[in-house]
Short mmCIF file of C-alpha atoms and ligand atoms in Angstrom, two decimals:
data_model
loop_
_atom_site.label_atom_id
_atom_site.label_comp_id
_atom_site.label_asym_id
_atom_site.label_seq_id
_atom_site.Cartn_x
_atom_site.Cartn_y
_atom_site.Cartn_z
CA MET A 1 -21.84 6.37 -34.39
CA SER A 2 -22.82 3.84 -36.95
CA PRO A 3 -22.24 0.11 -36.06
CA PRO A 4 -18.98 -1.07 -36.78
CA LYS A 5 -18.19 -3.49 -39.48
CA THR A 6 -14.37 -4.09 -38.82
CA PHE A 7 -12.30 -4.69 -35.78
CA HIS A 8 -8.74 -5.06 -34.39
CA VAL A 9 -7.37 -6.47 -31.04
CA LYS A 10 -3.94 -5.59 -30.14
CA SER A 11 -2.80 -7.64 -27.20
CA PHE A 12 0.27 -6.56 -24.60
CA GLY A 13 1.53 -8.84 -21.83
CA CYS A 14 1.26 -12.04 -21.15
CA GLN A 15 0.17 -15.55 -22.90
CA MET A 16 -3.07 -15.32 -20.98
CA ASN A 17 -3.90 -11.71 -22.70
CA VAL A 18 -2.87 -13.50 -26.42
CA TYR A 19 -5.74 -16.15 -25.66
CA ASP A 20 -7.97 -13.44 -24.49
CA GLY A 21 -7.18 -11.39 -27.32
CA GLU A 22 -8.31 -14.20 -29.73
CA ARG A 23 -11.25 -14.87 -27.80
CA MET A 24 -12.02 -11.52 -27.95
CA ALA A 25 -11.12 -11.52 -31.66
CA GLU A 26 -13.69 -14.33 -31.97
CA LEU A 27 -16.56 -12.77 -30.54
CA MET A 28 -16.56 -9.60 -32.33
CA ALA A 29 -16.11 -11.97 -35.64
CA ALA A 30 -19.14 -13.82 -34.46
CA GLN A 31 -21.34 -10.69 -34.57
CA GLY A 32 -20.25 -10.30 -38.35
CA LEU A 33 -17.00 -7.78 -38.21
CA THR A 34 -14.21 -8.46 -39.86
CA GLN A 35 -10.75 -8.18 -38.80
CA ALA A 36 -8.79 -5.21 -40.11
CA ASP A 37 -5.46 -3.37 -39.40
CA ALA A 38 -5.33 -1.06 -36.42
CA VAL A 39 -5.47 2.04 -38.86
CA ASP A 40 -8.35 1.21 -40.45
CA ALA A 41 -10.69 -1.09 -37.95
CA ASP A 42 -14.13 0.63 -36.72
CA VAL A 43 -13.37 -0.71 -33.82
CA VAL A 44 -9.75 -1.21 -31.70
CA VAL A 45 -9.42 -3.03 -28.74
CA LEU A 46 -6.47 -2.49 -26.36
CA ASN A 47 -5.42 -5.55 -24.45
CA THR A 48 -3.41 -3.95 -21.68
CA CYS A 49 -0.78 -5.40 -19.45
CA HIS A 50 -0.34 -3.57 -15.84
CA ILE A 51 2.67 -5.82 -14.53
CA ARG A 52 5.54 -3.48 -14.68
CA GLU A 53 6.17 0.54 -15.35
CA ARG A 54 4.53 2.77 -17.61
CA ALA A 55 1.76 0.78 -18.48
CA THR A 56 -0.75 3.42 -17.98
CA GLU A 57 0.91 5.97 -19.46
CA LYS A 58 1.70 3.53 -22.56
CA VAL A 59 -2.17 3.25 -22.57
CA TYR A 60 -2.69 6.95 -22.74
CA SER A 61 0.07 7.33 -25.90
CA ASP A 62 -1.64 4.28 -27.65
CA ILE A 63 -5.01 5.66 -27.90
CA GLY A 64 -3.36 9.49 -28.69
CA ARG A 65 -1.58 7.72 -31.89
CA LEU A 66 -4.74 5.55 -32.65
CA ARG A 67 -6.63 8.43 -32.97
CA LYS A 68 -4.09 10.78 -34.98
CA ASP A 69 -3.33 7.91 -37.33
CA GLN A 70 -6.90 6.96 -38.52
CA ARG A 71 -7.56 10.59 -38.34
CA LYS A 72 -4.35 11.42 -41.04
CA LYS A 73 -5.51 8.49 -43.21
CA SER A 74 -9.45 8.65 -43.32
CA GLY A 75 -10.69 10.95 -41.44
CA LYS A 76 -12.52 8.56 -39.00
CA THR A 77 -12.81 8.46 -35.04
CA PRO A 78 -12.26 4.95 -33.93
CA MET A 79 -14.15 3.28 -31.42
CA ILE A 80 -11.55 2.26 -28.66
CA ALA A 81 -11.87 -0.37 -25.96
CA VAL A 82 -9.52 -0.81 -23.14
CA ALA A 83 -9.21 -4.13 -22.34
CA GLY A 84 -7.02 -6.63 -20.20
CA CYS A 85 -5.11 -5.47 -16.68
CA VAL A 86 -4.79 -2.09 -17.01
CA ALA A 87 -8.70 -1.46 -17.70
CA GLN A 88 -9.09 -3.52 -14.75
CA ALA A 89 -6.67 -1.08 -12.30
CA GLU A 90 -6.86 2.24 -13.69
CA GLY A 91 -10.11 1.81 -15.88
CA GLU A 92 -12.14 4.59 -14.20
CA GLU A 93 -9.52 7.41 -14.71
CA ILE A 94 -8.92 6.08 -18.64
CA PHE A 95 -12.50 6.10 -19.29
CA THR A 96 -12.84 9.41 -17.70
CA ARG A 97 -9.41 10.95 -19.15
CA ALA A 98 -9.39 9.74 -22.32
CA LYS A 99 -12.87 9.59 -23.34
CA VAL A 100 -12.48 5.92 -24.40
CA ASP A 101 -15.64 4.33 -25.76
CA ILE A 102 -15.30 1.15 -23.35
CA VAL A 103 -13.77 -0.21 -20.59
CA VAL A 104 -13.88 -3.91 -20.15
CA GLY A 105 -11.64 -5.86 -17.39
CA PRO A 106 -10.21 -9.21 -17.93
CA GLN A 107 -13.36 -11.27 -16.40
CA ALA A 108 -15.69 -9.09 -18.31
CA TYR A 109 -14.65 -9.18 -21.80
CA HIS A 110 -17.47 -11.67 -22.64
CA ASN A 111 -19.71 -8.67 -22.58
CA LEU A 112 -18.05 -7.17 -25.61
CA PRO A 113 -20.52 -7.14 -28.19
CA ASP A 114 -22.86 -5.69 -25.64
CA LEU A 115 -20.47 -2.71 -24.72
CA VAL A 116 -19.75 -1.88 -28.84
CA ALA A 117 -23.72 -1.96 -29.37
CA LYS A 118 -24.31 0.53 -26.90
CA ALA A 119 -20.90 2.32 -27.75
CA ALA A 120 -22.54 2.59 -31.23
CA ALA A 121 -26.06 3.90 -30.12
CA GLY A 122 -23.89 6.66 -28.09
CA THR A 123 -23.55 5.28 -24.53
CA PRO A 124 -20.18 5.06 -23.37
CA SER A 125 -19.42 2.12 -20.65
CA LEU A 126 -17.11 0.83 -18.29
CA ASP A 127 -17.55 -3.16 -17.13
CA THR A 128 -14.55 -4.48 -14.93
CA ASP A 129 -17.28 -6.94 -13.08
CA MET A 130 -15.70 -9.97 -11.82
CA PRO A 131 -19.05 -11.91 -11.91
CA LEU A 132 -19.39 -15.23 -9.82
CA LEU A 133 -20.46 -17.15 -13.12
CA SER A 134 -16.99 -17.30 -15.46
CA LYS A 135 -17.29 -15.84 -18.60
CA PHE A 136 -15.97 -18.52 -20.23
CA GLY A 137 -19.72 -20.23 -20.97
CA ALA A 138 -20.38 -17.14 -22.89
CA LEU A 139 -17.82 -17.21 -25.27
CA PRO A 140 -18.38 -18.24 -29.48
CA ALA A 141 -16.84 -21.88 -30.31
CA ARG A 142 -13.16 -21.77 -31.29
CA ARG A 143 -12.20 -21.08 -35.18
CA LYS A 144 -9.25 -21.54 -37.07
CA VAL A 145 -6.03 -21.86 -34.85
CA ALA A 146 -2.06 -22.09 -35.08
CA PRO A 147 -0.55 -25.38 -34.53
CA SER A 148 0.32 -24.53 -31.18
CA ALA A 149 -2.49 -22.88 -29.28
CA PHE A 150 -3.34 -21.54 -25.68
CA LEU A 151 -5.85 -22.85 -23.18
CA THR A 152 -6.54 -21.15 -20.11
CA VAL A 153 -7.47 -23.62 -17.32
CA GLN A 154 -6.92 -21.66 -14.58
CA GLU A 155 -7.11 -17.90 -13.67
CA GLY A 156 -6.17 -15.39 -10.96
CA CYS A 157 -4.02 -15.14 -8.22
CA ASP A 158 -4.42 -15.85 -4.15
CA LYS A 159 -0.72 -15.79 -3.34
CA PHE A 160 -0.20 -12.05 -2.92
CA CYS A 161 3.53 -11.93 -3.59
CA THR A 162 4.55 -8.23 -2.10
CA TYR A 163 5.33 -6.71 -5.72
CA CYS A 164 2.65 -8.03 -7.75
CA VAL A 165 -0.68 -6.45 -9.10
CA VAL A 166 -1.83 -9.56 -10.64
CA PRO A 167 -4.39 -10.99 -7.35
CA TYR A 168 -5.65 -7.39 -8.05
CA THR A 169 -6.19 -7.16 -12.10
CA ARG A 170 -7.06 -10.97 -12.23
CA GLY A 171 -8.91 -11.78 -9.01
CA ALA A 172 -8.98 -14.71 -6.88
CA GLU A 173 -7.99 -17.93 -8.12
CA ILE A 174 -10.56 -20.03 -10.00
CA SER A 175 -10.33 -23.48 -11.95
CA ARG A 176 -12.43 -24.15 -15.58
CA PRO A 177 -14.31 -27.51 -14.99
CA PHE A 178 -12.78 -30.12 -16.00
CA ALA A 179 -15.25 -31.23 -19.30
CA ALA A 180 -15.03 -27.70 -20.42
CA ILE A 181 -11.61 -27.66 -20.82
CA VAL A 182 -11.54 -31.37 -22.27
CA ASP A 183 -14.16 -29.79 -24.66
CA GLU A 184 -12.25 -27.00 -25.91
CA ALA A 185 -9.23 -29.18 -26.35
CA LYS A 186 -10.91 -31.51 -28.51
CA ALA A 187 -12.10 -28.05 -30.65
CA LEU A 188 -8.81 -26.61 -30.93
CA VAL A 189 -7.68 -29.96 -32.15
CA ASP A 190 -10.43 -29.92 -34.87
CA ALA A 191 -9.61 -25.98 -35.72
CA GLY A 192 -5.66 -27.48 -36.41
CA ALA A 193 -3.74 -26.95 -32.88
CA ARG A 194 -1.48 -30.09 -32.63
CA GLU A 195 0.27 -28.71 -29.29
CA ILE A 196 -1.78 -27.14 -26.53
CA THR A 197 -0.39 -25.18 -23.75
CA LEU A 198 -2.41 -24.69 -20.75
CA LEU A 199 -2.34 -21.55 -19.36
CA GLY A 200 -2.87 -19.80 -15.65
CA GLN A 201 -1.37 -17.78 -13.36
CA ASN A 202 -0.74 -20.33 -11.31
CA VAL A 203 -1.76 -23.24 -13.71
CA ASN A 204 -0.51 -25.81 -11.18
CA ALA A 205 -2.92 -24.86 -8.67
CA TRP A 206 -5.84 -25.92 -11.46
CA SER A 207 -7.91 -28.62 -9.47
CA GLU A 208 -11.75 -29.93 -9.28
CA ASN A 209 -13.40 -30.99 -6.49
CA ALA A 210 -9.88 -30.35 -4.28
CA ASN A 211 -9.99 -32.11 -1.02
CA THR A 212 -12.79 -34.70 -1.76
CA PRO A 213 -11.80 -38.22 -2.59
CA GLU A 214 -13.00 -37.29 -6.32
CA GLY A 215 -10.24 -34.43 -6.27
CA ARG A 216 -8.27 -33.96 -9.29
CA GLY A 217 -5.05 -31.71 -10.01
CA LEU A 218 -3.71 -30.66 -13.13
CA HIS A 219 -2.20 -34.06 -14.06
CA ASP A 220 -5.28 -35.69 -14.05
CA LEU A 221 -6.08 -33.33 -16.51
CA ILE A 222 -2.80 -33.78 -18.72
CA ARG A 223 -3.82 -37.13 -18.39
CA ASP A 224 -7.12 -37.11 -19.98
CA LEU A 225 -5.93 -34.59 -22.85
CA ASP A 226 -3.01 -37.10 -23.61
CA ARG A 227 -5.80 -39.00 -25.03
CA ILE A 228 -7.02 -36.95 -27.27
CA PRO A 229 -6.01 -38.48 -31.14
CA GLY A 230 -4.21 -35.65 -33.09
CA LEU A 231 -3.06 -33.74 -30.01
CA ALA A 232 0.74 -34.42 -30.06
CA ARG A 233 2.23 -32.30 -27.42
CA ILE A 234 1.01 -30.77 -23.98
CA ARG A 235 2.98 -27.89 -22.30
CA TYR A 236 1.45 -25.47 -19.27
CA THR A 237 2.26 -22.39 -17.77
CA THR A 238 3.18 -20.59 -15.38
CA SER A 239 3.92 -22.80 -12.65
CA HIS A 240 4.13 -22.03 -8.85
CA PRO A 241 6.71 -23.92 -7.12
CA ASN A 242 4.35 -24.72 -3.95
CA ASP A 243 1.89 -26.15 -6.36
CA MET A 244 3.72 -28.49 -7.94
CA THR A 245 2.31 -31.82 -6.69
CA GLN A 246 3.90 -35.01 -6.93
CA GLY A 247 1.21 -35.99 -9.27
CA LEU A 248 2.29 -33.57 -11.42
CA ILE A 249 6.15 -34.62 -11.13
CA ASP A 250 5.38 -37.89 -12.37
CA ALA A 251 3.51 -37.27 -15.21
CA HIS A 252 6.76 -35.81 -16.73
CA ARG A 253 7.91 -39.09 -16.54
CA ASP A 254 4.97 -40.86 -17.27
CA ILE A 255 2.91 -38.65 -20.37
CA GLU A 256 4.68 -39.02 -23.62
CA SER A 257 3.11 -36.00 -24.83
CA LEU A 258 3.90 -33.59 -21.89
CA MET A 259 7.01 -31.70 -22.88
CA PRO A 260 10.21 -31.64 -20.92
CA PHE A 261 9.86 -28.11 -20.26
CA LEU A 262 9.24 -26.68 -16.67
CA HIS A 263 8.37 -22.80 -16.48
CA LEU A 264 8.79 -22.43 -12.48
CA PRO A 265 9.49 -18.56 -11.67
CA VAL A 266 11.93 -18.22 -8.67
CA GLN A 267 12.12 -14.43 -8.25
CA ALA A 268 15.15 -14.30 -5.88
CA GLY A 269 17.85 -16.52 -4.53
CA SER A 270 17.99 -14.95 -1.27
CA ASP A 271 15.83 -16.12 1.80
CA ARG A 272 15.32 -12.96 3.39
CA VAL A 273 14.12 -11.61 0.09
CA LEU A 274 11.98 -14.40 -0.97
CA LYS A 275 10.60 -14.16 2.37
CA ALA A 276 10.09 -9.93 1.73
CA MET A 277 8.54 -10.80 -1.34
CA ASN A 278 5.94 -13.55 0.65
CA ARG A 279 7.08 -16.06 -2.07
CA SER A 280 6.30 -18.80 0.61
CA HIS A 281 9.01 -20.80 -0.71
CA THR A 282 12.77 -20.53 0.15
CA ARG A 283 15.70 -21.01 -2.13
CA ASP A 284 16.52 -24.72 -0.76
CA SER A 285 12.85 -25.53 -1.08
CA TYR A 286 12.86 -24.54 -4.92
CA LEU A 287 16.34 -25.99 -5.41
CA ARG A 288 14.90 -29.55 -3.50
CA LEU A 289 11.87 -29.39 -5.99
CA LEU A 290 13.87 -28.78 -8.74
CA ASP A 291 16.25 -32.36 -8.03
CA ARG A 292 12.80 -34.25 -7.57
CA VAL A 293 11.74 -32.92 -11.28
CA ARG A 294 15.14 -33.87 -12.75
CA GLU A 295 14.90 -37.36 -11.12
CA VAL A 296 12.49 -38.38 -12.87
CA ARG A 297 12.80 -35.94 -16.24
CA PRO A 298 16.78 -36.00 -16.56
CA ASP A 299 16.53 -33.66 -19.69
CA ILE A 300 14.02 -31.55 -18.80
CA ALA A 301 14.53 -27.86 -19.54
CA LEU A 302 14.07 -25.45 -16.95
CA SER A 303 12.84 -22.13 -17.09
CA GLY A 304 11.99 -19.20 -14.55
CA ASP A 305 11.54 -15.68 -13.88
CA PHE A 306 13.69 -13.24 -11.82
CA ILE A 307 13.42 -9.74 -10.21
CA VAL A 308 16.52 -7.62 -9.61
CA GLY A 309 16.47 -4.88 -7.03
CA PHE A 310 13.82 -5.56 -5.16
CA PRO A 311 13.02 -2.87 -2.28
CA GLY A 312 16.10 -3.50 0.18
CA GLU A 313 18.16 -6.17 -1.82
CA THR A 314 21.63 -5.53 -1.35
CA ASP A 315 24.61 -6.72 -3.06
CA ALA A 316 25.14 -10.02 -0.81
CA GLU A 317 21.22 -11.21 -1.42
CA PHE A 318 21.69 -10.47 -5.36
CA GLU A 319 24.75 -12.75 -5.56
CA ASP A 320 22.50 -15.42 -3.99
CA THR A 321 20.38 -14.83 -7.05
CA LEU A 322 23.43 -15.27 -9.28
CA SER A 323 24.46 -18.30 -7.06
CA LEU A 324 21.21 -20.07 -7.81
CA VAL A 325 21.78 -19.54 -11.42
CA ASP A 326 24.67 -21.12 -11.52
CA ALA A 327 23.13 -24.03 -9.30
CA VAL A 328 20.13 -24.39 -11.94
CA GLY A 329 21.50 -23.88 -15.08
CA TYR A 330 18.21 -22.87 -16.48
CA ALA A 331 17.19 -23.53 -20.37
CA GLN A 332 15.99 -20.28 -20.50
CA ALA A 333 14.82 -17.58 -18.70
CA TYR A 334 13.14 -13.99 -18.00
CA SER A 335 14.80 -11.56 -15.97
CA PHE A 336 13.24 -7.86 -14.81
CA LYS A 337 14.30 -4.75 -12.52
CA TYR A 338 11.71 -4.23 -9.72
CA SER A 339 9.11 -1.97 -10.52
CA PRO A 340 7.00 -0.39 -7.87
CA ARG A 341 3.11 -0.92 -8.87
CA PRO A 342 0.87 0.85 -7.31
CA GLY A 343 -1.42 -0.50 -4.24
CA THR A 344 1.12 -3.42 -3.77
CA PRO A 345 2.52 -3.78 -0.24
CA ALA A 346 6.31 -3.65 -1.43
CA ALA A 347 5.91 0.12 -3.48
CA SER A 348 5.46 1.39 -0.25
CA ILE A 349 8.87 0.00 1.57
CA VAL A 350 10.90 2.61 1.66
CA GLU A 351 14.31 1.75 0.48
CA GLN A 352 14.41 1.23 -3.08
CA VAL A 353 17.06 -0.10 -4.94
CA PRO A 354 18.65 2.87 -6.94
CA GLU A 355 17.95 2.77 -10.70
CA SER A 356 22.04 2.88 -11.55
CA VAL A 357 22.15 -0.26 -9.30
CA MET A 358 19.18 -1.99 -10.66
CA ASP A 359 20.83 -1.51 -14.17
CA GLU A 360 23.83 -3.21 -12.86
CA ARG A 361 22.49 -5.95 -11.55
CA LEU A 362 19.87 -7.13 -14.36
CA GLN A 363 23.01 -6.93 -16.85
CA ARG A 364 24.90 -9.41 -14.85
CA LEU A 365 22.11 -11.73 -14.63
CA GLN A 366 21.53 -11.51 -17.68
CA ALA A 367 24.79 -12.42 -18.69
CA ALA A 368 24.43 -15.52 -16.64
CA LEU A 369 21.21 -16.43 -18.20
CA ASN A 370 22.67 -16.25 -21.61
CA ARG A 371 25.48 -18.21 -20.70
CA ASP A 372 23.31 -20.54 -19.35
CA GLN A 373 21.07 -20.76 -22.29
CA HIS A 374 23.52 -20.97 -25.17
CA ALA A 375 25.09 -23.89 -23.30
CA PHE A 376 21.88 -25.65 -22.51
CA ASN A 377 21.34 -25.37 -26.36
CA ALA A 378 24.88 -26.39 -27.29
CA ALA A 379 24.44 -29.55 -25.27
CA THR A 380 21.35 -30.64 -27.24
CA VAL A 381 23.16 -30.50 -30.30
CA GLY A 382 23.34 -34.45 -31.90
CA ARG A 383 20.12 -35.31 -30.00
CA THR A 384 17.40 -36.45 -32.06
CA CYS A 385 13.62 -35.00 -31.93
CA THR A 386 10.62 -33.91 -32.81
CA VAL A 387 10.01 -30.18 -34.16
CA LEU A 388 6.49 -28.59 -34.35
CA LEU A 389 6.48 -26.26 -37.53
CA GLU A 390 5.26 -22.93 -36.66
CA ARG A 391 5.80 -20.55 -38.88
CA THR A 392 8.20 -19.98 -42.48
CA GLY A 393 11.62 -18.58 -42.15
CA LYS A 394 13.31 -15.74 -43.90
CA LEU A 395 15.36 -17.93 -46.67
CA PRO A 396 13.65 -19.93 -49.30
CA GLY A 397 12.44 -23.14 -47.89
CA GLN A 398 13.27 -22.91 -44.74
CA LEU A 399 10.44 -23.56 -41.71
CA ILE A 400 10.64 -23.11 -37.77
CA GLY A 401 9.76 -24.65 -35.33
CA LYS A 402 9.91 -25.81 -31.65
CA SER A 403 11.87 -28.43 -30.25
CA PRO A 404 10.28 -30.67 -26.92
CA TRP A 405 12.38 -28.40 -25.00
CA LEU A 406 10.85 -24.96 -26.45
CA GLN A 407 13.97 -23.99 -28.32
CA SER A 408 13.67 -22.58 -31.76
CA VAL A 409 14.86 -24.67 -34.64
CA HIS A 410 15.58 -24.05 -38.10
CA LEU A 411 15.41 -26.53 -40.74
CA LEU A 412 15.03 -26.79 -44.89
CA GLY A 413 12.47 -28.63 -46.00
CA ASN A 414 9.36 -29.98 -48.22
CA HIS A 415 6.56 -29.23 -45.29
CA ALA A 416 3.57 -27.80 -44.12
CA ILE A 417 3.22 -25.31 -41.06
CA GLY A 418 1.73 -27.72 -38.31
CA ASP A 419 3.76 -30.56 -39.77
CA LEU A 420 5.71 -32.82 -36.93
CA VAL A 421 9.24 -33.65 -38.18
CA GLU A 422 11.68 -35.87 -36.89
CA VAL A 423 15.06 -33.98 -36.89
CA THR A 424 18.52 -34.04 -36.00
CA LEU A 425 19.95 -31.00 -33.60
CA ALA A 426 22.83 -30.20 -35.71
CA ALA A 427 24.16 -26.68 -34.56
CA ALA A 428 23.21 -23.96 -31.83
CA GLY A 429 23.57 -20.68 -31.50
CA PRO A 430 22.64 -18.71 -28.67
CA ASN A 431 18.78 -18.38 -29.85
CA SER A 432 17.77 -20.68 -31.77
CA LEU A 433 19.11 -24.31 -33.28
CA THR A 434 19.53 -25.91 -36.83
CA GLY A 435 17.95 -28.85 -37.53
CA ILE A 436 18.68 -31.89 -40.28
CA GLU A 437 15.62 -33.88 -41.08
CA ARG A 438 16.40 -37.95 -40.29
CA ILE A 439 14.84 -38.96 -43.68
CA ALA A 440 17.33 -36.14 -45.45
CA GLU A 441 19.99 -37.65 -43.38
CA ALA A 442 19.23 -40.93 -44.81
CA ALA A 443 18.99 -40.35 -48.05
N1 SAH B 1 2.44 -16.06 -11.74
C1 SAH B 1 3.35 -16.53 -12.11
C2 SAH B 1 4.20 -14.86 -12.80
C3 SAH B 1 3.52 -13.92 -12.76
S1 SAH B 1 3.82 -12.29 -13.70
C4 SAH B 1 4.50 -16.36 -10.87
O1 SAH B 1 4.31 -16.54 -10.02
O2 SAH B 1 5.48 -16.55 -10.85
C5 SAH B 1 5.32 -12.61 -14.56
C6 SAH B 1 6.52 -12.16 -14.34
O3 SAH B 1 6.26 -10.79 -13.92
C7 SAH B 1 6.84 -12.53 -12.50
O4 SAH B 1 7.34 -13.79 -12.61
C8 SAH B 1 8.05 -11.70 -12.06
O5 SAH B 1 9.18 -11.98 -12.22
C9 SAH B 1 7.24 -10.43 -12.91
N2 SAH B 1 7.09 -9.14 -12.35
C10 SAH B 1 5.56 -9.16 -11.43
N3 SAH B 1 5.77 -8.10 -11.09
C11 SAH B 1 6.51 -7.54 -10.69
C12 SAH B 1 7.09 -6.01 -10.63
N4 SAH B 1 6.50 -5.35 -9.88
N5 SAH B 1 8.52 -5.53 -11.30
C13 SAH B 1 9.34 -6.55 -11.73
N6 SAH B 1 8.93 -7.55 -12.47
C14 SAH B 1 8.01 -8.08 -12.02
FE1 SF4 B 2 1.78 -11.87 -9.00
FE2 SF4 B 2 3.08 -14.16 -7.38
FE3 SF4 B 2 0.79 -14.22 -7.74
FE4 SF4 B 2 2.46 -14.85 -9.50
S1 SF4 B 2 2.43 -16.30 -7.83
S2 SF4 B 2 0.77 -13.61 -10.43
S3 SF4 B 2 3.98 -13.11 -9.23
S4 SF4 B 2 1.24 -12.71 -6.87
FE1 F3S B 3 0.02 -8.34 -17.17
FE2 F3S B 3 -2.17 -9.25 -16.71
FE3 F3S B 3 -0.82 -10.89 -17.78
S1 F3S B 3 -0.71 -7.51 -15.82
S2 F3S B 3 1.32 -10.41 -17.26
S3 F3S B 3 -1.50 -9.61 -18.98
S4 F3S B 3 -2.00 -11.02 -15.90
#
């Protein structure tokens, strides 16, 4: 194989994978490779997700399709790198069965240039190490980025919820150093970001020198980022209820650039199920926590994740999830059918819930969540707020961006992507709102 000249990175799964995908693209670009479509690229990185069912099968079929498409188009055989969480969990098997050129885990992708060079020289390799020294120091500088950018500050998970693969695929909780994060945030702003979303599997577990007098938590970091000129908005995700400190709650009152949005997964509404999930919070402690957040920031938009059909979940326990949803009134949420993941404790519980029951529960839950999302959007009509423009819409002159509450807002106007526009929210649909620019309104 001759050294590749073009690359393509395809990311699946969570926002952290999107961030990792961007960093891998930057690594390739720093080696002089240029970006191309999957069907043309000399090296294709599949940045995979292992969170729910059929993840591994999907990787095999993606590899097959990629090879077929390139063969048909140009007779070429691409170099294929499987990265991300499936690489970490099932890498050895994919390496031998699909004969890919590279398997690289989420903590080892800074080695990608070396692995590509080796593969080009005829030696395929697998690197799923979780080195002590973090990969971040070995990554190149940030290039041009979108107005809303991601920044990983914390990675890994020590919580071991009984259904979840993340502690195995991402490793133990680590926090990136304060100074490195501030430097990267400044570089992102220089590269065009107006909003930064701080990422972590448990982002609010971020800390530095914990348990010492100089110890700092996520709110201290946000306070420093707030001082970066040109950075208009800060968000963070995903938080764990047990790491929601008073300092972070207060930050929602005190720091204007911290957006009024909190994604705080609860997963289920029954204490028995929560215990079996090893969530280490209760229904009540979660609800009380949200009360404290709403006390300091009454307009905060709440978001959550839910799993229906955890092994052994009864009808009555599922009703507890519905009543929790009613009690909270989420602005938006994600809900999933439970999926047994290889190697996790819940996968070996005998009483798995039948698929048809899970389907029905998911439908009912999603109907309730959609109802609440629509109600939240409708309740914001009439408010004035800023919208950060992220892309153009389908109609001529239409622009689409996000409100502080992470709603999609479309508007007509003469603006550039990246502009922050003052609008009045004029009408609400289930998934987006119409904004009217305030200057246009006054004219
Ligand atoms: N760290 C975050 C999110 C992790 S994964 C948290 O603790 O909440 C994102 C979501 O995927 C989870 O919140 C959960 O709702 C869902 N999920 C994880 N494992 C799952 C599984 N085995 N089956 C179905 N959904 C799952
Ligand atoms: Fe998975 Fe639980 Fe960790 Fe979230 S807190 S990543 S759901 S183990
Ligand atoms: Fe998926 Fe890994 Fe993210 S399993 S959800 S890509 S942490």
